[in-house]
Amino acid sequence: MTDLDTCVAPPRTPALRRAAPALLGYAAVRALGLVVLAVWSGARGKSAYTLLTARWDSLWYTRVAELGYGYEVRLPNGDVHSNLAFFPLLPWLERLLHAVTPLSYADAGFVVALLASLAAAWGIFAVADHVYGPRVGVCAVLLWAVLPVGIVQSMAYSESLFTALAAWSLYAVLTGRWVSAGALAALAGLTRPVGLAVVAAVWVAGVVSFVRDRSARGAHGARNGEHAPAPADTTHAERSPTTGAPAWRRALGMLLAPLGAAGYVLWVGHRTGKGPLGYLDVQAGWRNGFDGGYAFARFVIDKFTSFPSALAGTGLIIGVALLIWLYVTGVRQGQPIPLLVYTGVVLALALCASSYFGSKPRLLMPAFPVLFPLARALARLRTSRSALVTVGVAVATAVYGAFWLNGSGPP
């Protein structure tokens, strides 16, 4: 199947109970990562909590939460790093939590990240369960948890929050809840620039559903004129909740979807006095841009100038090739169109950005549907084998996460 439809029966158990194995497994993996980080950091005389809440982007988010927008840093080379580059939903939540609890802004960011990561895991399970069944859903969540940069899911960053909103928006599309899908897409657009991927998924799914409705009506009329068989022969696409929802709900969902991202970008343009494209100037100050992957390709090629760095270059090529292979496999396995659109846009925006190459692994983290082919393969193994594989990878990634965060970390 290569469309919006799925053929998995609706869950017969309450949603939370159905997702419980995935959420418990996810919590165990993340707890392991935090314990290893605490031990590693303590051995180096560092605070694991500081690494999670008060370095790199987390400092920018807490500054926005505390002081609002308008702060910038001018570097010796003339670059201007403005906090307008950071979308507002995470700082808003930090400010809200700080206002109603004794938590500091940094503490609030950590709590938001932990809760959002659980919501993201539940959303990933819901999507994979809807498309492939609960066993694949559990495996997909565990694979997302054991990503090499999975420690970012527990940091006061916006990746977990964005992934949660994206996953539940996609689930809403797949189940025909168009208004919810649009509202969640709008919130995702207030979280990260890659919110455009969620908007694109909602819009493409909406357009496809309208086209199918029109085709279905035409075919139904033709069958009536030809004394076609009874409606029991209606195609699965015609019965799908994504095409059966009232047209006004689909239109409203599509209208809501871009409001978050568009609203913030236009506000930045107004604040900077540079019009609708003002946000691009803000990103240019951080040397961020979209160049089709040229700068990243040059970065990889430069790795082959010496032997030790050539190994890293080879690893980068293998990693990109693996991502492309997994995406193509998802296409061949018939992933629903919204998932393919969303994943494709996330991959394109992450791999074709022109700067901060060390950030690419965490920028790719929201592309969770790319893990579904691996989840299906893992789900085919016996439970004991799949558990053994997951535990082994979880230990390895926990150690790597502690090493990474105590070193260069996620810029």
Short mmCIF file of C-alpha atoms in Angstrom, two decimals:
data_model
loop_
_atom_site.label_atom_id
_atom_site.label_comp_id
_atom_site.label_asym_id
_atom_site.label_seq_id
_atom_site.Cartn_x
_atom_site.Cartn_y
_atom_site.Cartn_z
CA MET A 1 0.00 0.00 0.00
CA THR A 2 1.47 3.37 -0.99
CA ASP A 3 -1.17 5.78 0.18
CA LEU A 4 -2.75 7.25 3.28
CA ASP A 5 -4.50 4.03 4.15
CA THR A 6 -3.63 1.35 6.65
CA CYS A 7 -5.16 -2.01 7.28
CA VAL A 8 -4.41 -2.51 10.95
CA ALA A 9 -7.53 -2.99 13.05
CA PRO A 10 -8.37 -0.26 15.56
CA PRO A 11 -6.89 -0.92 19.00
CA ARG A 12 -9.19 -2.78 21.33
CA THR A 13 -7.40 -1.75 24.52
CA PRO A 14 -7.09 1.73 26.04
CA ALA A 15 -4.43 3.77 24.28
CA LEU A 16 -2.15 4.24 27.29
CA ARG A 17 -2.30 0.58 28.26
CA ARG A 18 -1.54 -0.41 24.68
CA ALA A 19 1.49 1.91 24.64
CA ALA A 20 2.69 0.94 28.13
CA PRO A 21 5.37 -1.60 27.01
CA ALA A 22 6.86 0.96 24.63
CA LEU A 23 6.82 3.74 27.23
CA LEU A 24 8.33 1.54 29.93
CA GLY A 25 11.06 0.39 27.58
CA TYR A 26 11.73 3.95 26.52
CA ALA A 27 11.92 5.16 30.13
CA ALA A 28 14.36 2.35 30.97
CA VAL A 29 16.67 3.25 28.08
CA ARG A 30 16.64 6.95 28.94
CA ALA A 31 17.22 6.20 32.64
CA LEU A 32 20.24 4.09 31.69
CA GLY A 33 21.60 6.95 29.62
CA LEU A 34 21.19 9.42 32.48
CA VAL A 35 22.84 7.10 35.01
CA VAL A 36 25.84 6.51 32.76
CA LEU A 37 26.08 10.24 32.09
CA ALA A 38 26.00 11.00 35.83
CA VAL A 39 28.75 8.46 36.56
CA TRP A 40 30.92 9.59 33.64
CA SER A 41 30.49 13.28 34.44
CA GLY A 42 31.17 12.72 38.14
CA ALA A 43 34.42 10.92 37.30
CA ARG A 44 35.47 13.98 35.30
CA GLY A 45 34.44 16.44 37.96
CA LYS A 46 31.51 17.80 35.94
CA SER A 47 27.82 18.15 36.67
CA ALA A 48 25.63 15.98 34.49
CA TYR A 49 22.67 18.23 35.24
CA THR A 50 24.57 21.29 34.01
CA LEU A 51 25.42 19.46 30.81
CA LEU A 52 21.74 18.73 30.29
CA THR A 53 20.31 22.13 31.16
CA ALA A 54 22.91 24.90 30.93
CA ARG A 55 25.04 24.49 27.80
CA TRP A 56 24.71 25.38 24.13
CA ASP A 57 21.16 25.97 22.90
CA SER A 58 19.59 25.36 26.31
CA LEU A 59 21.18 28.62 27.50
CA TRP A 60 19.64 30.52 24.61
CA TYR A 61 16.20 29.07 25.33
CA THR A 62 16.33 29.92 29.04
CA ARG A 63 17.50 33.45 28.25
CA VAL A 64 14.50 33.92 25.94
CA ALA A 65 12.22 32.54 28.66
CA GLU A 66 13.65 34.88 31.29
CA LEU A 67 14.35 38.08 29.35
CA GLY A 68 12.46 37.75 26.08
CA TYR A 69 13.81 38.40 22.60
CA GLY A 70 16.37 41.01 21.66
CA TYR A 71 19.62 39.51 22.95
CA GLU A 72 22.47 39.00 20.47
CA VAL A 73 26.17 38.23 20.44
CA ARG A 74 28.55 39.86 17.98
CA LEU A 75 31.52 37.67 17.14
CA PRO A 76 35.00 38.96 16.18
CA ASN A 77 34.45 37.85 12.57
CA GLY A 78 31.37 40.07 12.30
CA ASP A 79 28.72 37.35 12.65
CA VAL A 80 25.69 38.28 14.75
CA HIS A 81 24.07 35.52 16.79
CA SER A 82 20.56 36.69 17.66
CA ASN A 83 18.18 34.81 19.91
CA LEU A 84 15.47 35.50 17.33
CA ALA A 85 16.76 32.35 15.63
CA PHE A 86 15.14 30.28 18.39
CA PHE A 87 11.44 29.58 18.00
CA PRO A 88 9.27 30.48 21.00
CA LEU A 89 7.22 27.49 22.14
CA LEU A 90 9.86 25.91 24.40
CA PRO A 91 10.71 29.25 26.10
CA TRP A 92 6.99 29.93 26.56
CA LEU A 93 6.56 26.59 28.31
CA GLU A 94 9.64 27.22 30.44
CA ARG A 95 8.26 30.59 31.47
CA LEU A 96 4.84 29.13 32.24
CA LEU A 97 6.26 26.31 34.36
CA HIS A 98 8.55 28.73 36.18
CA ALA A 99 5.58 30.98 36.94
CA VAL A 100 3.42 28.24 38.49
CA THR A 101 6.15 26.23 40.28
CA PRO A 102 9.34 26.93 42.27
CA LEU A 103 11.43 25.63 39.35
CA SER A 104 14.09 27.79 37.75
CA TYR A 105 13.94 28.37 34.01
CA ALA A 106 16.63 25.73 33.48
CA ASP A 107 14.78 23.26 35.70
CA ALA A 108 11.58 23.97 33.80
CA GLY A 109 13.33 23.28 30.50
CA PHE A 110 14.55 19.94 31.82
CA VAL A 111 11.06 18.95 33.01
CA VAL A 112 9.53 19.98 29.67
CA ALA A 113 12.13 17.90 27.84
CA LEU A 114 11.46 14.81 29.97
CA LEU A 115 7.68 15.05 29.59
CA ALA A 116 7.94 15.87 25.89
CA SER A 117 10.24 12.90 25.29
CA LEU A 118 7.63 10.57 26.80
CA ALA A 119 4.93 12.21 24.69
CA ALA A 120 7.16 11.79 21.63
CA ALA A 121 7.72 8.10 22.42
CA TRP A 122 3.95 7.62 22.79
CA GLY A 123 3.33 9.44 19.51
CA ILE A 124 5.91 7.36 17.67
CA PHE A 125 4.29 4.22 19.04
CA ALA A 126 0.83 5.44 18.01
CA VAL A 127 1.95 6.07 14.42
CA ALA A 128 3.86 2.80 14.05
CA ASP A 129 1.10 0.82 15.78
CA HIS A 130 -1.52 2.32 13.46
CA VAL A 131 0.47 1.44 10.36
CA TYR A 132 2.18 -1.83 11.31
CA GLY A 133 0.83 -3.04 14.65
CA PRO A 134 1.93 -2.86 18.30
CA ARG A 135 5.05 -5.03 18.10
CA VAL A 136 6.58 -2.77 15.44
CA GLY A 137 5.42 0.22 17.47
CA VAL A 138 7.40 -0.93 20.51
CA CYS A 139 10.47 -1.63 18.39
CA ALA A 140 10.24 1.80 16.72
CA VAL A 141 10.16 3.56 20.10
CA LEU A 142 13.11 1.57 21.39
CA LEU A 143 15.12 2.30 18.26
CA TRP A 144 14.39 6.01 18.64
CA ALA A 145 15.50 5.77 22.29
CA VAL A 146 18.82 4.11 21.44
CA LEU A 147 19.89 6.54 18.74
CA PRO A 148 23.57 7.47 19.23
CA VAL A 149 22.50 11.04 20.07
CA GLY A 150 19.50 9.92 22.12
CA ILE A 151 20.83 11.79 25.16
CA VAL A 152 19.55 14.97 23.47
CA GLN A 153 16.03 13.71 24.17
CA SER A 154 16.72 14.40 27.86
CA MET A 155 18.30 17.82 27.36
CA ALA A 156 16.58 21.20 27.64
CA TYR A 157 16.45 21.35 23.86
CA SER A 158 13.44 21.51 21.57
CA GLU A 159 13.96 18.23 19.67
CA SER A 160 11.78 16.12 21.98
CA LEU A 161 9.01 18.72 22.07
CA PHE A 162 9.03 19.05 18.30
CA THR A 163 9.05 15.27 17.75
CA ALA A 164 6.07 14.86 20.09
CA LEU A 165 4.03 17.47 18.24
CA ALA A 166 5.06 16.11 14.84
CA ALA A 167 4.27 12.49 15.73
CA TRP A 168 0.83 13.28 17.11
CA SER A 169 0.03 15.56 14.18
CA LEU A 170 0.92 12.76 11.77
CA TYR A 171 -1.16 10.31 13.79
CA ALA A 172 -4.09 12.73 13.63
CA VAL A 173 -3.73 12.90 9.84
CA LEU A 174 -3.60 9.12 9.53
CA THR A 175 -6.75 8.74 11.62
CA GLY A 176 -8.72 11.53 9.98
CA ARG A 177 -8.55 14.07 12.82
CA TRP A 178 -7.80 17.00 10.56
CA VAL A 179 -8.41 19.90 12.93
CA SER A 180 -6.18 18.31 15.57
CA ALA A 181 -3.55 17.63 12.92
CA GLY A 182 -3.56 21.26 11.84
CA ALA A 183 -3.43 22.61 15.39
CA LEU A 184 -0.53 20.33 16.33
CA ALA A 185 1.28 21.25 13.10
CA ALA A 186 0.88 24.92 14.03
CA LEU A 187 2.44 24.26 17.43
CA ALA A 188 5.27 22.31 15.78
CA GLY A 189 5.83 25.34 13.57
CA LEU A 190 6.30 27.42 16.72
CA THR A 191 8.95 24.99 17.97
CA ARG A 192 11.56 24.62 15.22
CA PRO A 193 12.07 25.79 11.62
CA VAL A 194 11.67 22.17 10.52
CA GLY A 195 8.01 22.55 11.46
CA LEU A 196 7.64 23.11 7.72
CA ALA A 197 7.93 19.33 7.37
CA VAL A 198 4.76 18.79 9.42
CA VAL A 199 2.94 21.50 7.48
CA ALA A 200 3.98 19.86 4.20
CA ALA A 201 2.72 16.47 5.39
CA VAL A 202 -0.67 17.89 6.37
CA TRP A 203 -1.04 19.81 3.13
CA VAL A 204 -0.01 16.96 0.83
CA ALA A 205 -2.27 14.55 2.69
CA GLY A 206 -5.13 17.04 2.45
CA VAL A 207 -4.68 17.61 -1.27
CA VAL A 208 -4.45 13.87 -1.91
CA SER A 209 -7.63 13.27 0.10
CA PHE A 210 -9.55 15.93 -1.84
CA VAL A 211 -8.38 14.43 -5.14
CA ARG A 212 -9.44 10.97 -4.01
CA ASP A 213 -12.82 12.21 -2.89
CA ARG A 214 -13.40 13.71 -6.30
CA SER A 215 -12.23 10.54 -8.04
CA ALA A 216 -14.37 8.40 -5.75
CA ARG A 217 -17.46 10.49 -6.48
CA GLY A 218 -16.80 10.22 -10.20
CA ALA A 219 -16.29 6.48 -10.01
CA HIS A 220 -19.40 6.07 -7.88
CA GLY A 221 -21.43 8.03 -10.41
CA ALA A 222 -20.04 5.94 -13.25
CA ARG A 223 -20.87 2.73 -11.42
CA ASN A 224 -24.40 3.96 -10.74
CA GLY A 225 -24.86 4.71 -14.43
CA GLU A 226 -23.57 1.27 -15.31
CA HIS A 227 -25.63 -0.50 -12.62
CA ALA A 228 -22.46 -1.18 -10.63
CA PRO A 229 -22.31 -3.66 -7.74
CA ALA A 230 -23.56 -2.74 -4.28
CA PRO A 231 -21.58 -0.31 -2.10
CA ALA A 232 -19.97 -3.25 -0.35
CA ASP A 233 -17.42 -3.18 -3.17
CA THR A 234 -16.28 0.32 -2.22
CA THR A 235 -12.50 0.59 -2.23
CA HIS A 236 -10.50 0.85 0.97
CA ALA A 237 -9.35 4.35 -0.03
CA GLU A 238 -12.96 5.49 -0.17
CA ARG A 239 -13.65 4.10 3.31
CA SER A 240 -10.48 5.57 4.83
CA PRO A 241 -11.04 8.07 7.67
CA THR A 242 -8.52 10.40 6.00
CA THR A 243 -10.76 10.73 2.96
CA GLY A 244 -14.09 10.32 4.70
CA ALA A 245 -13.82 13.36 6.99
CA PRO A 246 -16.01 16.36 6.11
CA ALA A 247 -14.33 18.64 3.60
CA TRP A 248 -14.55 21.65 5.91
CA ARG A 249 -12.57 19.83 8.61
CA ARG A 250 -9.82 18.98 6.17
CA ALA A 251 -9.76 22.54 4.87
CA LEU A 252 -9.64 23.95 8.41
CA GLY A 253 -6.80 21.61 9.35
CA MET A 254 -4.83 22.69 6.30
CA LEU A 255 -5.51 26.34 7.13
CA LEU A 256 -4.34 25.97 10.73
CA ALA A 257 -1.16 24.00 9.94
CA PRO A 258 1.11 26.83 8.69
CA LEU A 259 -0.06 29.50 11.14
CA GLY A 260 2.61 28.82 13.79
CA ALA A 261 5.67 28.95 11.57
CA ALA A 262 4.30 31.73 9.37
CA GLY A 263 3.27 33.80 12.36
CA TYR A 264 6.69 33.67 14.01
CA VAL A 265 8.62 34.28 10.79
CA LEU A 266 6.46 37.28 9.92
CA TRP A 267 6.82 38.63 13.47
CA VAL A 268 10.61 38.38 13.24
CA GLY A 269 10.52 40.17 9.91
CA HIS A 270 8.42 42.95 11.43
CA ARG A 271 10.65 43.22 14.52
CA THR A 272 13.85 43.41 12.48
CA GLY A 273 12.29 45.74 9.92
CA LYS A 274 13.41 43.47 7.08
CA GLY A 275 10.03 42.21 5.94
CA PRO A 276 8.84 38.63 5.39
CA LEU A 277 12.38 37.36 4.75
CA GLY A 278 13.86 38.91 7.89
CA TYR A 279 14.15 35.52 9.58
CA LEU A 280 16.51 34.36 6.83
CA ASP A 281 18.81 37.26 7.70
CA VAL A 282 18.75 36.17 11.34
CA GLN A 283 19.75 32.66 10.32
CA ALA A 284 22.44 34.05 8.04
CA GLY A 285 23.98 35.68 11.11
CA TRP A 286 24.45 32.15 12.45
CA ARG A 287 25.79 31.10 9.02
CA ASN A 288 22.77 28.86 8.57
CA GLY A 289 21.20 28.46 5.17
CA PHE A 290 20.02 25.98 2.55
CA ASP A 291 22.51 25.28 -0.22
CA GLY A 292 21.32 21.89 -1.46
CA GLY A 293 24.02 20.04 0.47
CA TYR A 294 27.02 21.69 -1.22
CA ALA A 295 28.70 22.84 2.01
CA PHE A 296 28.10 19.48 3.70
CA ALA A 297 29.58 17.67 0.70
CA ARG A 298 32.66 19.91 0.90
CA PHE A 299 32.89 19.22 4.62
CA VAL A 300 32.86 15.46 3.98
CA ILE A 301 35.39 15.69 1.14
CA ASP A 302 37.76 17.71 3.33
CA LYS A 303 37.81 14.82 5.78
CA PHE A 304 39.83 12.79 3.27
CA THR A 305 42.86 15.07 3.47
CA SER A 306 44.44 12.91 6.18
CA PHE A 307 44.15 9.33 7.33
CA PRO A 308 42.51 9.70 10.76
CA SER A 309 39.89 12.14 9.50
CA ALA A 310 39.30 9.96 6.42
CA LEU A 311 37.71 7.39 8.74
CA ALA A 312 35.25 10.04 9.89
CA GLY A 313 34.55 10.98 6.28
CA THR A 314 33.88 7.36 5.41
CA GLY A 315 31.53 7.09 8.39
CA LEU A 316 29.61 10.18 7.26
CA ILE A 317 29.17 8.77 3.76
CA ILE A 318 27.97 5.45 5.15
CA GLY A 319 25.57 7.26 7.49
CA VAL A 320 24.02 9.35 4.71
CA ALA A 321 23.78 6.30 2.45
CA LEU A 322 22.04 4.39 5.24
CA LEU A 323 19.50 7.17 5.73
CA ILE A 324 18.74 7.27 2.01
CA TRP A 325 18.45 3.48 1.86
CA LEU A 326 16.05 3.43 4.83
CA TYR A 327 13.94 6.15 3.26
CA VAL A 328 13.77 4.32 -0.07
CA THR A 329 12.92 1.12 1.80
CA GLY A 330 10.06 2.95 3.49
CA VAL A 331 8.78 4.00 0.07
CA ARG A 332 8.98 0.43 -1.20
CA GLN A 333 7.24 -0.92 1.88
CA GLY A 334 4.34 1.46 1.29
CA GLN A 335 4.62 3.91 4.15
CA PRO A 336 1.66 6.32 4.11
CA ILE A 337 2.18 9.50 2.12
CA PRO A 338 2.18 11.87 5.15
CA LEU A 339 5.08 9.95 6.70
CA LEU A 340 7.08 9.95 3.48
CA VAL A 341 6.56 13.68 2.95
CA TYR A 342 7.43 14.53 6.54
CA THR A 343 10.54 12.35 6.60
CA GLY A 344 11.72 13.56 3.21
CA VAL A 345 11.50 17.22 4.22
CA VAL A 346 13.25 16.63 7.57
CA LEU A 347 16.09 14.76 5.84
CA ALA A 348 16.42 17.41 3.14
CA LEU A 349 16.48 20.33 5.59
CA ALA A 350 18.98 18.61 7.88
CA LEU A 351 21.38 17.29 5.23
CA CYS A 352 21.26 20.34 2.97
CA ALA A 353 21.84 23.02 5.61
CA SER A 354 25.07 24.94 5.07
CA SER A 355 26.54 25.12 8.55
CA TYR A 356 26.96 23.51 11.97
CA PHE A 357 27.69 20.06 10.63
CA GLY A 358 28.16 18.68 14.13
CA SER A 359 24.48 19.40 14.77
CA LYS A 360 23.21 17.22 11.93
CA PRO A 361 22.78 14.03 13.99
CA ARG A 362 20.39 15.76 16.41
CA LEU A 363 18.66 17.64 13.58
CA LEU A 364 17.90 14.25 12.01
CA MET A 365 16.43 12.84 15.23
CA PRO A 366 12.82 13.96 14.53
CA ALA A 367 12.81 11.89 11.31
CA PHE A 368 11.52 8.87 13.26
CA PRO A 369 9.61 7.19 10.36
CA VAL A 370 12.98 6.40 8.78
CA LEU A 371 13.40 3.87 11.61
CA PHE A 372 10.28 1.92 10.69
CA PRO A 373 11.98 -0.51 8.26
CA LEU A 374 14.49 -1.38 11.00
CA ALA A 375 11.65 -1.70 13.51
CA ARG A 376 9.85 -4.14 11.24
CA ALA A 377 13.01 -6.22 10.91
CA LEU A 378 13.57 -6.16 14.68
CA ALA A 379 9.96 -7.13 15.31
CA ARG A 380 10.41 -10.30 13.24
CA LEU A 381 13.04 -11.61 15.66
CA ARG A 382 12.15 -13.66 18.68
CA THR A 383 11.44 -11.52 21.72
CA SER A 384 14.58 -12.75 23.50
CA ARG A 385 16.78 -11.88 20.54
CA SER A 386 15.24 -8.47 19.95
CA ALA A 387 15.58 -7.69 23.68
CA LEU A 388 19.23 -8.75 23.64
CA VAL A 389 19.95 -6.56 20.61
CA THR A 390 18.15 -3.59 22.15
CA VAL A 391 19.95 -3.90 25.50
CA GLY A 392 23.33 -4.15 23.80
CA VAL A 393 22.73 -1.09 21.65
CA ALA A 394 21.27 0.82 24.62
CA VAL A 395 24.42 0.24 26.68
CA ALA A 396 26.64 1.29 23.78
CA THR A 397 24.68 4.46 23.07
CA ALA A 398 24.52 5.34 26.79
CA VAL A 399 28.31 5.22 26.95
CA TYR A 400 28.65 7.16 23.71
CA GLY A 401 26.15 9.78 24.88
CA ALA A 402 28.08 10.34 28.10
CA PHE A 403 31.37 10.58 26.19
CA TRP A 404 29.86 12.92 23.60
CA LEU A 405 28.17 15.24 26.08
CA ASN A 406 31.33 15.50 28.17
CA GLY A 407 33.27 16.32 25.02
CA SER A 408 32.21 18.27 21.95
CA GLY A 409 28.52 17.67 22.60
CA PRO A 410 25.63 18.84 20.43
CA PRO A 411 26.26 22.41 19.27
#
